[in-house]
Amino acid sequence: MPSSDAPIDLERLAGVLADTVREGGAIAARMFREGAERWTKSDNSPVTEADLAVDRFLAAHLPPLVEGSGWLSEETADTPERLTRRRVWVVDPIDGTRAFIEGRPEWVVSVALVEDGAPIAGVVFDACNDVTFEAFRGLGATRNGEPLVTPDPPLLGGARVGGPKSLLGPLEPYGVSRGPWLYALANRLVKVASGGLDAAIARPNAHDWDIAAAHLILEEAGALLTNFDGAIPGYNRPTTRHGGLVAAPPARHRALLAALDAERETLAALEPYR
């Protein structure tokens, strides 16, 4: 096992990370079929016993893969200790818990390894449909083992964009159409990498665990993920929250940023955007 300062052998990690994430997803899938107790957290977001079961499994199996790595998960109490670590696992045991509760097979397990504030490994596993998205820095991105390369048309006309209606409405005059709504932001973002969506947008307040794995998958597939101002998200900072987000291949990404900038006043007036 490498020291915390030695380079990570990403090819070796690729051999075990996806299998581990799929095992965690299998736990959630069984509870999705059989039913799981649920309740509301102090921030009014839902959680189920499946979220916690997958979190415990991944917390036991991921840190030993990289010596000295820290931990950040939606379902584990956060502490400043992770900020002292160069490498941190960033985990959402079930992204799309509302879909999970409603019996909608749209939720995913999202796992990233962040190094010096940027993701270097990412897996998003759609357990209901047995689809695994993977990416490792410099090694490309895959969907069930097949390489991902996003097309890059320059125009917005006809683009299917996934995101909340409040953000998509002002963009419709630019020719975009609304793609399918997905509760799980990680699932929405990887759909851009695989071509299931032409682009995706998200309102502010996504957390590290919602986007870190999908961010790398997008980049390794040739697409971009930035804030509305074009800045690339950073991870393992004191705050885990991010501003509004845009995911698209480069030319379409530039067109979307320009449209969002032109509609800045309209968007700022929308309650869900604030």
Coordinates of C-alpha atoms in Angstrom, one line a residue:
M1 CA 0.0 0.0 0.0
P2 CA 1.6 3.4 -1.0
S3 CA 2.4 6.1 1.5
S4 CA 0.2 9.2 1.6
D5 CA 2.9 11.1 -0.4
A6 CA 3.7 8.4 -3.0
P7 CA 1.9 8.6 -6.4
I8 CA -1.3 6.6 -6.7
D9 CA -1.2 3.7 -9.0
L10 CA -4.5 4.5 -10.7
E11 CA -4.5 1.4 -12.9
R12 CA -4.2 -0.8 -9.8
L13 CA -6.9 1.2 -8.1
A14 CA -9.1 0.8 -11.1
G15 CA -9.0 -2.9 -10.6
V16 CA -10.7 -2.8 -7.2
L17 CA -12.6 0.5 -6.9
A18 CA -15.5 -0.2 -9.2
D19 CA -16.0 -3.7 -7.7
T20 CA -16.2 -2.2 -4.2
V21 CA -18.7 0.5 -5.3
R22 CA -20.8 -2.2 -7.0
E23 CA -20.9 -4.2 -3.8
G24 CA -22.1 -1.2 -2.0
G25 CA -24.7 -0.6 -4.7
A26 CA -25.9 -4.2 -4.4
I27 CA -26.7 -3.6 -0.7
A28 CA -28.8 -0.6 -1.7
A29 CA -30.5 -2.5 -4.5
R30 CA -31.6 -5.3 -2.2
M31 CA -33.1 -2.8 0.2
F32 CA -34.7 -0.9 -2.7
R33 CA -36.5 -4.1 -3.6
E34 CA -37.4 -5.2 -0.1
G35 CA -38.1 -1.8 1.5
A36 CA -36.1 0.4 3.8
E37 CA -37.0 2.4 6.9
R38 CA -36.8 6.2 6.2
W39 CA -36.9 9.4 8.2
T40 CA -36.0 13.1 7.9
K41 CA -32.7 14.6 8.9
S42 CA -32.2 17.9 10.8
D43 CA -31.8 19.7 7.5
N44 CA -35.1 18.4 6.3
S45 CA -33.6 16.1 3.7
P46 CA -34.6 12.4 3.6
V47 CA -32.5 9.5 4.6
T48 CA -33.0 5.7 4.7
E49 CA -31.4 2.8 6.4
A50 CA -30.0 1.9 3.0
D51 CA -28.1 5.2 2.9
L52 CA -26.5 4.3 6.2
A53 CA -25.8 0.7 5.3
V54 CA -24.0 1.6 2.1
D55 CA -22.1 4.3 3.9
R56 CA -20.8 1.9 6.6
F57 CA -19.8 -0.6 3.9
L58 CA -17.9 1.9 1.9
A59 CA -16.3 3.5 5.0
A60 CA -14.9 0.1 5.9
H61 CA -13.6 -0.8 2.4
L62 CA -12.5 2.4 0.7
P63 CA -9.9 4.0 3.1
P64 CA -7.7 0.9 3.2
L65 CA -7.2 1.2 -0.6
V66 CA -5.2 4.4 -0.2
E67 CA -3.1 4.8 2.9
G68 CA -3.6 8.0 4.9
S69 CA -6.8 9.0 3.0
G70 CA -9.5 11.0 4.6
W71 CA -13.3 10.7 4.4
L72 CA -16.2 13.0 3.4
S73 CA -19.6 11.5 3.0
E74 CA -23.2 12.9 3.0
E75 CA -24.1 10.4 5.7
T76 CA -21.1 10.8 8.0
A77 CA -20.7 13.7 10.4
D78 CA -18.1 16.0 8.8
T79 CA -15.0 17.1 10.8
P80 CA -12.1 19.4 10.0
E81 CA -9.7 16.4 10.1
R82 CA -10.3 15.8 6.4
L83 CA -8.7 19.1 5.6
T84 CA -5.4 17.9 6.8
R85 CA -5.4 15.0 4.3
R86 CA -4.0 15.3 0.8
R87 CA -6.3 12.5 -0.4
V88 CA -9.9 12.2 0.6
W89 CA -12.7 9.8 -0.4
V90 CA -15.9 11.8 -1.3
V91 CA -19.0 9.6 -1.1
D92 CA -22.7 9.8 -1.6
P93 CA -24.0 6.3 -0.6
I94 CA -27.3 7.0 -2.4
D95 CA -27.5 10.1 -4.6
G96 CA -31.2 10.5 -5.3
T97 CA -32.6 9.3 -2.0
R98 CA -36.0 10.9 -2.9
A99 CA -36.1 8.7 -6.0
F100 CA -35.1 5.7 -3.9
I101 CA -38.0 6.4 -1.5
E102 CA -40.5 6.9 -4.3
G103 CA -39.5 3.6 -6.0
R104 CA -38.0 5.3 -9.0
P105 CA -34.9 3.5 -10.4
E106 CA -32.9 6.7 -10.9
W107 CA -30.6 6.7 -7.8
V108 CA -26.9 6.0 -8.0
V109 CA -23.9 5.4 -5.7
S110 CA -21.2 8.0 -6.2
V111 CA -17.6 7.7 -5.1
A112 CA -14.6 9.9 -5.9
L113 CA -11.0 10.0 -4.6
V114 CA -9.9 13.6 -4.4
E115 CA -6.2 14.6 -4.4
D116 CA -5.1 18.1 -3.7
G117 CA -8.6 19.4 -4.3
A118 CA -9.3 17.7 -7.6
P119 CA -10.8 14.2 -8.3
I120 CA -8.4 11.6 -9.6
A121 CA -10.7 8.6 -9.5
G122 CA -14.5 8.4 -9.8
V123 CA -17.2 5.8 -10.0
V124 CA -21.0 6.3 -10.4
F125 CA -22.9 3.1 -10.2
D126 CA -26.5 2.8 -11.3
A127 CA -27.4 -0.4 -9.5
C128 CA -31.0 -0.6 -10.8
N129 CA -29.8 -0.7 -14.4
D130 CA -26.4 -2.3 -13.8
V131 CA -24.5 0.6 -15.4
T132 CA -21.1 1.6 -14.1
F133 CA -19.4 4.9 -15.1
E134 CA -15.7 5.1 -14.2
A135 CA -12.9 7.5 -14.8
F136 CA -9.3 7.8 -13.6
R137 CA -7.2 10.9 -14.2
G138 CA -5.4 10.5 -17.5
L139 CA -6.9 7.1 -18.3
G140 CA -10.2 8.1 -19.8
A141 CA -13.8 7.4 -18.9
T142 CA -16.0 4.4 -19.6
R143 CA -19.5 3.2 -19.4
N144 CA -19.7 -0.5 -18.6
G145 CA -16.1 -0.8 -19.9
E146 CA -16.8 1.1 -23.2
P147 CA -14.8 4.3 -23.7
L148 CA -16.8 7.6 -23.5
V149 CA -16.2 10.5 -25.9
T150 CA -18.8 13.3 -25.9
P151 CA -19.7 14.9 -29.2
D152 CA -19.3 18.7 -29.3
P153 CA -21.7 20.6 -31.6
P154 CA -21.3 24.3 -31.1
L155 CA -24.9 25.4 -31.0
L156 CA -27.7 25.2 -28.4
G157 CA -30.5 24.7 -30.9
G158 CA -32.1 21.3 -30.2
A159 CA -29.9 20.5 -27.2
R160 CA -31.6 18.4 -24.6
V161 CA -30.6 19.9 -21.3
G162 CA -31.3 18.3 -17.9
G163 CA -32.0 20.5 -15.0
P164 CA -34.7 22.2 -12.9
K165 CA -37.5 24.0 -14.7
S166 CA -36.7 27.3 -13.0
L167 CA -33.3 27.4 -14.8
L168 CA -34.4 25.8 -18.1
G169 CA -37.3 28.1 -18.7
P170 CA -35.2 31.2 -19.4
L171 CA -33.0 29.2 -21.8
E172 CA -35.8 27.9 -24.0
P173 CA -35.6 31.0 -26.3
Y174 CA -32.0 29.9 -27.1
G175 CA -33.4 26.7 -28.6
V176 CA -32.8 24.2 -25.8
S177 CA -35.3 21.6 -24.9
R178 CA -35.9 20.0 -21.5
G179 CA -34.3 16.7 -21.0
P180 CA -35.7 14.1 -18.5
W181 CA -35.7 15.2 -14.8
L182 CA -33.5 13.1 -12.6
Y183 CA -33.3 13.6 -8.8
A184 CA -29.7 12.3 -8.6
L185 CA -27.4 15.1 -9.8
A186 CA -24.5 12.6 -10.3
N187 CA -26.8 10.6 -12.6
R188 CA -27.8 13.7 -14.5
L189 CA -24.1 14.7 -15.0
V190 CA -22.9 11.3 -16.2
K191 CA -25.8 11.3 -18.8
V192 CA -23.9 14.2 -20.4
A193 CA -20.7 12.2 -20.6
S194 CA -22.5 9.2 -22.2
G195 CA -24.7 11.3 -24.6
G196 CA -28.0 10.6 -22.8
L197 CA -28.2 14.4 -22.4
D198 CA -26.6 17.1 -24.4
A199 CA -25.9 19.3 -21.3
A200 CA -27.0 19.6 -17.7
I201 CA -27.4 22.5 -15.3
A202 CA -27.9 22.6 -11.5
R203 CA -29.0 25.2 -9.1
P204 CA -26.6 26.4 -6.3
N205 CA -25.9 24.3 -3.2
A206 CA -24.8 21.0 -4.6
H207 CA -22.2 19.4 -2.3
D208 CA -18.9 17.8 -3.1
W209 CA -20.4 14.3 -2.8
D210 CA -23.0 15.1 -5.4
I211 CA -20.6 16.0 -8.2
A212 CA -16.9 15.0 -7.6
A213 CA -17.1 11.6 -9.2
A214 CA -19.2 12.8 -12.1
H215 CA -16.9 15.8 -12.6
L216 CA -14.0 13.5 -13.4
I217 CA -16.1 11.3 -15.6
L218 CA -17.1 14.3 -17.6
E219 CA -13.6 15.6 -17.9
E220 CA -12.1 12.3 -19.0
A221 CA -14.9 12.0 -21.6
G222 CA -14.0 15.4 -23.0
A223 CA -16.7 17.6 -21.4
L224 CA -16.6 20.3 -18.8
L225 CA -18.1 21.0 -15.4
T226 CA -17.9 24.6 -14.1
N227 CA -19.8 27.1 -12.0
F228 CA -21.9 29.6 -13.9
D229 CA -18.9 32.0 -13.9
G230 CA -16.8 29.4 -15.6
A231 CA -14.7 28.4 -12.6
I232 CA -13.8 24.8 -12.1
P233 CA -15.1 23.4 -8.8
G234 CA -12.6 22.5 -6.1
Y235 CA -13.1 19.9 -3.5
N236 CA -12.2 19.1 0.2
R237 CA -12.5 22.8 1.2
P238 CA -14.0 24.0 4.5
T239 CA -17.3 24.4 2.7
T240 CA -18.7 21.5 0.6
R241 CA -21.3 23.6 -1.2
H242 CA -21.0 24.9 -4.8
G243 CA -22.7 27.5 -6.9
G244 CA -24.8 26.9 -9.9
L245 CA -23.3 24.3 -12.3
V246 CA -23.1 23.7 -16.1
A247 CA -22.0 20.4 -17.7
A248 CA -21.4 20.2 -21.4
P249 CA -18.8 19.5 -24.1
P250 CA -16.6 22.7 -24.6
A251 CA -18.3 24.5 -27.5
R252 CA -21.8 23.9 -26.1
H253 CA -20.6 24.8 -22.6
R254 CA -19.4 28.2 -23.9
A255 CA -22.8 28.8 -25.5
L256 CA -24.6 27.8 -22.3
L257 CA -22.5 30.1 -20.2
A258 CA -23.2 33.0 -22.6
A259 CA -26.9 32.3 -22.4
L260 CA -26.9 32.1 -18.6
D261 CA -24.9 35.3 -18.4
A262 CA -27.4 37.0 -20.7
E263 CA -30.3 35.8 -18.4
R264 CA -28.5 36.6 -15.2
E265 CA -31.1 39.1 -13.9
T266 CA -34.0 36.8 -14.7
L267 CA -32.4 33.8 -13.0
A268 CA -31.4 35.8 -9.9
A269 CA -35.0 36.7 -9.4
L270 CA -36.1 33.1 -9.2
E271 CA -36.6 31.8 -5.7
P272 CA -35.2 28.3 -6.4
Y273 CA -32.1 29.9 -7.8
R274 CA -31.2 32.0 -4.7

